[in-house]
Coordinates of C-alpha atoms in Angstrom, one line a residue:
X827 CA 55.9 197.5 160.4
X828 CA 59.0 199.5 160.9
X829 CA 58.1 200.4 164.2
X830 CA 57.3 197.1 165.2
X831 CA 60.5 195.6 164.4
X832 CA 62.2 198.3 166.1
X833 CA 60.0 197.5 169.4
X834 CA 61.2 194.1 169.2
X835 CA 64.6 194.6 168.6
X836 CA 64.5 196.7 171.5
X837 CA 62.8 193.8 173.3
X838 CA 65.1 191.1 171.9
X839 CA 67.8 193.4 173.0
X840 CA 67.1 193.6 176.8
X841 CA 66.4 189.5 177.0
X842 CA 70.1 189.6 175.8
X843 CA 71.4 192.1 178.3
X844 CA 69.9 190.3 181.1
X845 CA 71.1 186.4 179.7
X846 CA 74.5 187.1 179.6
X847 CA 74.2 189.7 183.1
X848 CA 74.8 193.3 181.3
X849 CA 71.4 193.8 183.2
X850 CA 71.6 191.6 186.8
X851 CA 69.8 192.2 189.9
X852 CA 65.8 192.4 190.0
X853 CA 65.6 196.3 190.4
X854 CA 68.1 196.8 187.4
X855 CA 66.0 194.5 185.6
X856 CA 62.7 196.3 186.7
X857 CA 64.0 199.5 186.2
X858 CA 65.2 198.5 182.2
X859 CA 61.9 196.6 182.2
X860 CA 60.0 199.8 182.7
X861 CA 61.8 201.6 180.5
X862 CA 61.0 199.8 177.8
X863 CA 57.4 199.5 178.4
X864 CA 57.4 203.1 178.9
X865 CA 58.7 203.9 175.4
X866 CA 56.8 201.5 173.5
X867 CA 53.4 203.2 175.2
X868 CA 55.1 207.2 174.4
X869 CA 55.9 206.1 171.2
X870 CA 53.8 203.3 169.8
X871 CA 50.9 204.3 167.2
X872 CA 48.4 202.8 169.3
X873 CA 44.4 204.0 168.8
X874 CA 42.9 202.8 171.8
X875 CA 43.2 200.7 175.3
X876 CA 42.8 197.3 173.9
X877 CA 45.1 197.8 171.1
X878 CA 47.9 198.7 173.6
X879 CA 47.1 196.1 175.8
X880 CA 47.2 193.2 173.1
X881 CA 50.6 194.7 172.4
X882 CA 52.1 194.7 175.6
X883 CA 50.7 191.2 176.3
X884 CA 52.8 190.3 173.0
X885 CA 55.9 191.6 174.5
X886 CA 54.9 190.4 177.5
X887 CA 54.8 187.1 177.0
X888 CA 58.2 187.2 174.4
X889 CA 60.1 188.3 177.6
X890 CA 58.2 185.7 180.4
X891 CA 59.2 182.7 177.6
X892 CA 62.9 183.9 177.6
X893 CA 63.1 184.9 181.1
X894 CA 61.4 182.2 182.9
X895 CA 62.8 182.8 186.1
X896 CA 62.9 186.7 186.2
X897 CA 59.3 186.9 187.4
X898 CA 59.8 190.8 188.1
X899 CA 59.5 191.4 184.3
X900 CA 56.2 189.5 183.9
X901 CA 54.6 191.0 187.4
X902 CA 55.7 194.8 185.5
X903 CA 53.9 194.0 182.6
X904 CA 51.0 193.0 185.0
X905 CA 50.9 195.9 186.7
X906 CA 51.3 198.6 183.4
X907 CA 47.8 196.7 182.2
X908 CA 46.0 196.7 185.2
X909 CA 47.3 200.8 185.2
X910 CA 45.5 201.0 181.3
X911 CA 42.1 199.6 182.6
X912 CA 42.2 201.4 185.7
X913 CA 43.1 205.0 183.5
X914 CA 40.2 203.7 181.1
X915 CA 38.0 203.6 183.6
X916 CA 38.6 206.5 184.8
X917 CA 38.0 208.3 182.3
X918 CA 34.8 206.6 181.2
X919 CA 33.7 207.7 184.4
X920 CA 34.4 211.4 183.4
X921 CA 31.9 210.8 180.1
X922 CA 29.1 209.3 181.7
X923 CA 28.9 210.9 184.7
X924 CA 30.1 214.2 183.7
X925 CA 32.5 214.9 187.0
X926 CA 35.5 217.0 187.6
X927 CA 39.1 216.3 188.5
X928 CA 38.5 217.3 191.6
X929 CA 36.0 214.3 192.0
X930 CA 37.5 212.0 189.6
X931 CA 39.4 209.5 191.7
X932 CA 37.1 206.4 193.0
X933 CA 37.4 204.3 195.8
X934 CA 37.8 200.8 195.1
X935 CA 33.7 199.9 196.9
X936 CA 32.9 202.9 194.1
X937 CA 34.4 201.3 191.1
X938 CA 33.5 197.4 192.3
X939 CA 29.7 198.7 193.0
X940 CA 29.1 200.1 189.9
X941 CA 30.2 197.4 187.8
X942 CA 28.4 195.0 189.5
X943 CA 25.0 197.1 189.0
X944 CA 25.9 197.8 185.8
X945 CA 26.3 194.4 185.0
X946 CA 28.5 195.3 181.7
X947 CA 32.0 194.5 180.4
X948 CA 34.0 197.2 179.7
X949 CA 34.6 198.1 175.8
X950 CA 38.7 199.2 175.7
X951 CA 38.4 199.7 171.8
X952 CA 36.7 203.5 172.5
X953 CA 39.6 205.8 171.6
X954 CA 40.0 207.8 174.8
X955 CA 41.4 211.0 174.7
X956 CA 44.2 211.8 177.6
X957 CA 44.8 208.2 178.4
X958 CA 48.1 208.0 177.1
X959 CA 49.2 211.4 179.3
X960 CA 47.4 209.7 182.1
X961 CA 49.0 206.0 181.9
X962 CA 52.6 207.6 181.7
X963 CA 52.0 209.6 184.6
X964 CA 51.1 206.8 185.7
X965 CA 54.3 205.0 185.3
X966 CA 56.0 207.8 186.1
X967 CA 54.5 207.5 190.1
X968 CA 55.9 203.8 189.5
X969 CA 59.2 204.5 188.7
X970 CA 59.2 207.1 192.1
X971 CA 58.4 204.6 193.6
X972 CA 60.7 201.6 192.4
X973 CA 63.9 204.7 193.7
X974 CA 62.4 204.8 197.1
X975 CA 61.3 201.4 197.8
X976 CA 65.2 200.2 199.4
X977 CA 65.1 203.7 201.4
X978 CA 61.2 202.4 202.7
X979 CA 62.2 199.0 203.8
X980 CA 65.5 200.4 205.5
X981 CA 63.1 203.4 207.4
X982 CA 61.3 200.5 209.2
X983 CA 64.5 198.9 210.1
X984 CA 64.6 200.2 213.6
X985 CA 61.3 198.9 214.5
X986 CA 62.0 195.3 213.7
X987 CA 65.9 195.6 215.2
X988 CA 66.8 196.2 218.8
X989 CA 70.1 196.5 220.4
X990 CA 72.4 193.5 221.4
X991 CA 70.1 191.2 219.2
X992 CA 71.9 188.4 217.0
X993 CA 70.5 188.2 213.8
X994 CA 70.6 185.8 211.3
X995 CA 70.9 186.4 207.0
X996 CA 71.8 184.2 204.4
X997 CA 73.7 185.1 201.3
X998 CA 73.7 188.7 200.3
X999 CA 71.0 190.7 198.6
X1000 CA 71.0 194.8 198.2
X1001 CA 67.8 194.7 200.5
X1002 CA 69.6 193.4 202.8
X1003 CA 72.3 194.9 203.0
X1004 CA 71.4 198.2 203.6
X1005 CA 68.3 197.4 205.9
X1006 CA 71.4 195.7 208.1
X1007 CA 73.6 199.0 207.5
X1008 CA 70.7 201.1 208.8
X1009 CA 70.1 198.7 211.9
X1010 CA 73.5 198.9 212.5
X1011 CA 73.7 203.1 212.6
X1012 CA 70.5 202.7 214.8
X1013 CA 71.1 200.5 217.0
X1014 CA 74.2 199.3 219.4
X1015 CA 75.9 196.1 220.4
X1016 CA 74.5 194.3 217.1
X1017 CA 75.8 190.8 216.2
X1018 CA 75.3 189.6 212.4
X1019 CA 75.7 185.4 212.0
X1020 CA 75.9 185.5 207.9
X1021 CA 75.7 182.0 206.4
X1022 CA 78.1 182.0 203.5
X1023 CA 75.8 179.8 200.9
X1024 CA 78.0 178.0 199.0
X1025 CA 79.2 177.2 196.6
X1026 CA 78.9 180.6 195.8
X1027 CA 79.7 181.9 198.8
X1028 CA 77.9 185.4 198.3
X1029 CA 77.6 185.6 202.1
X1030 CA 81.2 186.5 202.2
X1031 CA 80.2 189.7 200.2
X1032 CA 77.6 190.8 202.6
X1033 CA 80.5 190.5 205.3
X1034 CA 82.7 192.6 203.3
X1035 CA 80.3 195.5 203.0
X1036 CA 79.4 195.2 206.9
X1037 CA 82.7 194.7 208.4
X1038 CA 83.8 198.9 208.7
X1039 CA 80.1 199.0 210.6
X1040 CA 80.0 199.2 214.0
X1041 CA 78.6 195.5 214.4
X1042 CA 79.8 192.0 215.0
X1043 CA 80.1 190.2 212.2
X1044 CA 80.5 186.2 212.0
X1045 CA 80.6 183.8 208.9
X1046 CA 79.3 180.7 209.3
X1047 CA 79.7 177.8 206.7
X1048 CA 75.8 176.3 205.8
X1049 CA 76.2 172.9 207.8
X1050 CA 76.7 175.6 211.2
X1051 CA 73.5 177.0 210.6
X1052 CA 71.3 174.9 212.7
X1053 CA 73.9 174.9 215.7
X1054 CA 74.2 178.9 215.6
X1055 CA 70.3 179.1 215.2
X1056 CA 69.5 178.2 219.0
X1057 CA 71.3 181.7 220.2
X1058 CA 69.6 184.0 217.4
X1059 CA 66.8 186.4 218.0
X1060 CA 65.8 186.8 214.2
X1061 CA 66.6 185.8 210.9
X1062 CA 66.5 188.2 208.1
X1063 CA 66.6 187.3 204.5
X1064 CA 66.0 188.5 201.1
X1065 CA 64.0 186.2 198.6
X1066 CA 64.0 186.6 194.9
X1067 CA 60.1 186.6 194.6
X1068 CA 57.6 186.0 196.1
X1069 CA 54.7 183.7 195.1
X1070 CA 51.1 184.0 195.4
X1071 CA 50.5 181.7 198.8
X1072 CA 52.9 183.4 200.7
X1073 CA 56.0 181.2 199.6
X1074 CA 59.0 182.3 198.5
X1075 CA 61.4 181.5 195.8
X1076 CA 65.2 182.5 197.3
X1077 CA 68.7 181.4 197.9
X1078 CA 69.7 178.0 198.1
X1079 CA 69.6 177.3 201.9
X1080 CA 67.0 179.3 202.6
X1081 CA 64.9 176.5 203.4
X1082 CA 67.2 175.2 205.8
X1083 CA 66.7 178.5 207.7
X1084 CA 63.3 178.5 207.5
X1085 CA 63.3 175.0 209.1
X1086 CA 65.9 176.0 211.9
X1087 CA 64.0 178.8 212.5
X1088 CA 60.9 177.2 213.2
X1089 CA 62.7 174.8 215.4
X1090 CA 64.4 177.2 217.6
X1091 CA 60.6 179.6 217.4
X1092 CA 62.6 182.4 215.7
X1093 CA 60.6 184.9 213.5
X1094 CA 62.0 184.7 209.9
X1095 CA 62.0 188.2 208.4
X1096 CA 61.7 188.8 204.4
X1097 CA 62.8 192.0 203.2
X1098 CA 60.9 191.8 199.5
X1099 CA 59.8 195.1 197.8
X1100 CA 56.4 194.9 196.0
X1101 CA 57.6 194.2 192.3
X1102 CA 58.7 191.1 193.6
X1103 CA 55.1 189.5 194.2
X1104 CA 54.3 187.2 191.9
X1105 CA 50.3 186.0 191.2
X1106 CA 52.0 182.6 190.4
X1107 CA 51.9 179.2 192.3
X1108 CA 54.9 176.9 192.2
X1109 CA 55.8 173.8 195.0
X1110 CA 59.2 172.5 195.6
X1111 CA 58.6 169.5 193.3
X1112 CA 58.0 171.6 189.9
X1113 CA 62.0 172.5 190.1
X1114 CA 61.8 172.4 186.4
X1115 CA 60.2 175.3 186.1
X1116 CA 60.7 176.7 189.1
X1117 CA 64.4 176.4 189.8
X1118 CA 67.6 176.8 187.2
X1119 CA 71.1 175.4 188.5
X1120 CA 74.6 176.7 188.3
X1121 CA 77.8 175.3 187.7
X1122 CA 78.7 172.7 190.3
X1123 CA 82.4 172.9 189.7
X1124 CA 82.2 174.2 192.9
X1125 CA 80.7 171.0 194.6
X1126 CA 82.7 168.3 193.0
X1127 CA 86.0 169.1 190.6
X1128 CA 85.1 168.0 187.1
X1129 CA 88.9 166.1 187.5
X1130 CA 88.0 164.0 190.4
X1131 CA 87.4 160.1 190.0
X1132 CA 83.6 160.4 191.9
X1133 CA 82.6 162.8 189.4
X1134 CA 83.3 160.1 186.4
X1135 CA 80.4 158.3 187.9
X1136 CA 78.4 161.2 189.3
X1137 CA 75.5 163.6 188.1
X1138 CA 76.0 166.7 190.4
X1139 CA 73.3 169.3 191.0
X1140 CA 73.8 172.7 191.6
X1141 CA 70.1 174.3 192.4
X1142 CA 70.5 178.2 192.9
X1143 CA 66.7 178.8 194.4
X1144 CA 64.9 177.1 197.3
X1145 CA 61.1 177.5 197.8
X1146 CA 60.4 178.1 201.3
X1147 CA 57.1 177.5 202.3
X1148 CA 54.3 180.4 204.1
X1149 CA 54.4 178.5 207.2
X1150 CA 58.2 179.4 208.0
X1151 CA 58.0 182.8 207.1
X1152 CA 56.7 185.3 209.7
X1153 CA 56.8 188.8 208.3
X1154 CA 57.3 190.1 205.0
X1155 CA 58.3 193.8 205.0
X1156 CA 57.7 195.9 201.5
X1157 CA 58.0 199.7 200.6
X1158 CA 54.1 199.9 201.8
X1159 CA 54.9 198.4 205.6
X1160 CA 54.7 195.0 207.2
X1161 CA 52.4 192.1 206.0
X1162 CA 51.8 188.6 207.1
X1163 CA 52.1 185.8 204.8
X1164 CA 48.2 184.9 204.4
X1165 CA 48.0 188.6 203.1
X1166 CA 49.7 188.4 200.2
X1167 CA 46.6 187.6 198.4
X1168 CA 44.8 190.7 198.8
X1169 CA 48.0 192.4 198.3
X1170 CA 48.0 191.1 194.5
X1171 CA 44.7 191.8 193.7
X1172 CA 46.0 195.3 195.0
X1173 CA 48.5 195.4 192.6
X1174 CA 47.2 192.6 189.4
X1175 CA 44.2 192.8 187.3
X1176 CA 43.1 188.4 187.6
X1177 CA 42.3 188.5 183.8
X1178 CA 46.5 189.6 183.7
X1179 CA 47.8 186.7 186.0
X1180 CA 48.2 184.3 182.4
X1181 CA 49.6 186.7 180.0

């Protein structure tokens, strides 16, 4: 009991970090995320699979009802279980078929196969020894992997990024950032068009960090964006997730570009690393629970006359549909919207999507 408390204060603790922004950003909060996880599994008194799976759907779903809108944390906790059944299986395999580490690792037709002809749900209540070495190895390749994955995206920045092109971004995200800082180094003559999304006006920041760089860089106010748009050759944008049709969930005024962009036929490019796909469906029109709103001093003073009589709205997310997007590009390459699908059954178990 003593050990459970002391999971959840650990848990109650990070919710708190990340509520009043101790813990911001989504690779800080994946990163804290998966530490966690990985020290409940090390040191939790678990006996079996199922066991630690029931647990970390607990957790799981304490941190998805505090954090609705930090959908990293729910697709990690997605991803650890789908880890546990695919370790589980694994190592069943070993029993019953009596095969070496050499031939241990299945293919995906292997493993599908021979559940089908078997016909037979899987029992996780066997105690299985080695499966908790094997599921924080496991994690281990995951947290590799989560270090590397803004070096991947920038490697593939000189494919998508060609001298004297003018590019369009929107706000400022670490992705993008340093994919544009790599494009820059690569190529020549660049010229960055930054919308400056107010009210927050975090465009101004990704100015800032590119202005030493040998680029052109111009600040445009959001209303300029569909003027500048006919004399860009791509936009390239960040998103805060990404959702299970292909849509995305990012900065206010994304949708705008998206729009633009489709008017002018410019390919919109999202930078979006794979702990940002989310096996979730949301439309524009559930902003309840899809969107959260900051403070909209910035839009109307609270001490002017008009906001006596006034309810402001400050959204901070847009959703921009699948159809404006043209490429997304991960720390695995570059995918088309219509393939996120089979990326998250890649990544998701479907019994996991509702934790």
């Amino acid at each position: 009991m003593n050990e459970q408390t002391f999971e959840k204060k650990k848990v109650l603790q990070l919710i708190h970090d990340i509520k009043v922004k101790q813990v911001c950003g989504s690779f800080d909060i994946t990163t804290k995320t998966l530490q966690l996880l990985k020290d409940i599994i090390s040191n939790g008194k678990w006996e079996h699979a199922e066991e630690l799976m029931k647990t970390l759907r607990i957790y799981g779903h304490i941190l998805k009802d505090a954090l609705p809108q930090e959908t990293v944390v729910a697709n990690l906790v997605r991803r650890i279980l789908k880890i546990i059944r695919e370790e589980f299986d694994l190592l069943e395999a070993k029993v019953h078929h009596l095969i070496d580490d050499s031939q241990a690792t299945l293919s995906l037709h292997k493993l599908v196969t021979q559940t089908s002809e078997c016909d037979v749900s899987i029992d996780y209540t066997k105690p299985r020894s080695g499966l908790k070495e094997a599921i924080l190895d496991h994690l281990q390749e995951i947290e590799n992997e989560l270090e590397i994955s803004w070096e991947s995206i920038c490697a593939q920045a000189e494919q998508h990024v060609h001298s004297t092109e003018v590019i369009l971004t929107l706000s400022h995200s670490k992705n993008t950032e340093h994919f544009l800082k790599k494009a820059i180094e690569k190529r020549q003559s660049l010229t960055i068009i930054i919308a400056e999304c107010a009210p927050a006006c975090r465009g101004h920041n990704l100015a800032a960090s590119l202005a030493s760089k040998n680029a052109e860089i111009i600040v445009i106010p959001d209303s300029a964006i569909f003027a500048m748009m006919s004399r860009v050759n791509k936009v390239i944008i960040g998103t805060h997730s990404v959702l299970a049709n292909g849509g995305l969930r990012a900065a206010c005024g994304a949708y705008t570009v998206g729009l633009a962009a489709k008017h002018y036929s410019v390919p919109v490019i999202v930078l979006a690393p794979m702990y940002k796909l989310a096996p979730i469906h949301l439309c524009s029109y559930q902003q309840d629970a899809f969107n959260s709103l900051g403070n909209a001093e910035g839009i109307l003073p609270y001490d002017c006359v008009a906001a006596r009589s006034a309810t402001i709205y400050s959204p901070i997310f847009d959703y921009v549909p699948p159809e404006l997007v043209t490429l997304f590009i991960s720390n695995t390459g570059g995918h088309a919207p219509s393939y996120v699908y089979r990326l998250l059954t890649e990544l998701y178990h479907p019994d996991d999507y509702e934790i």
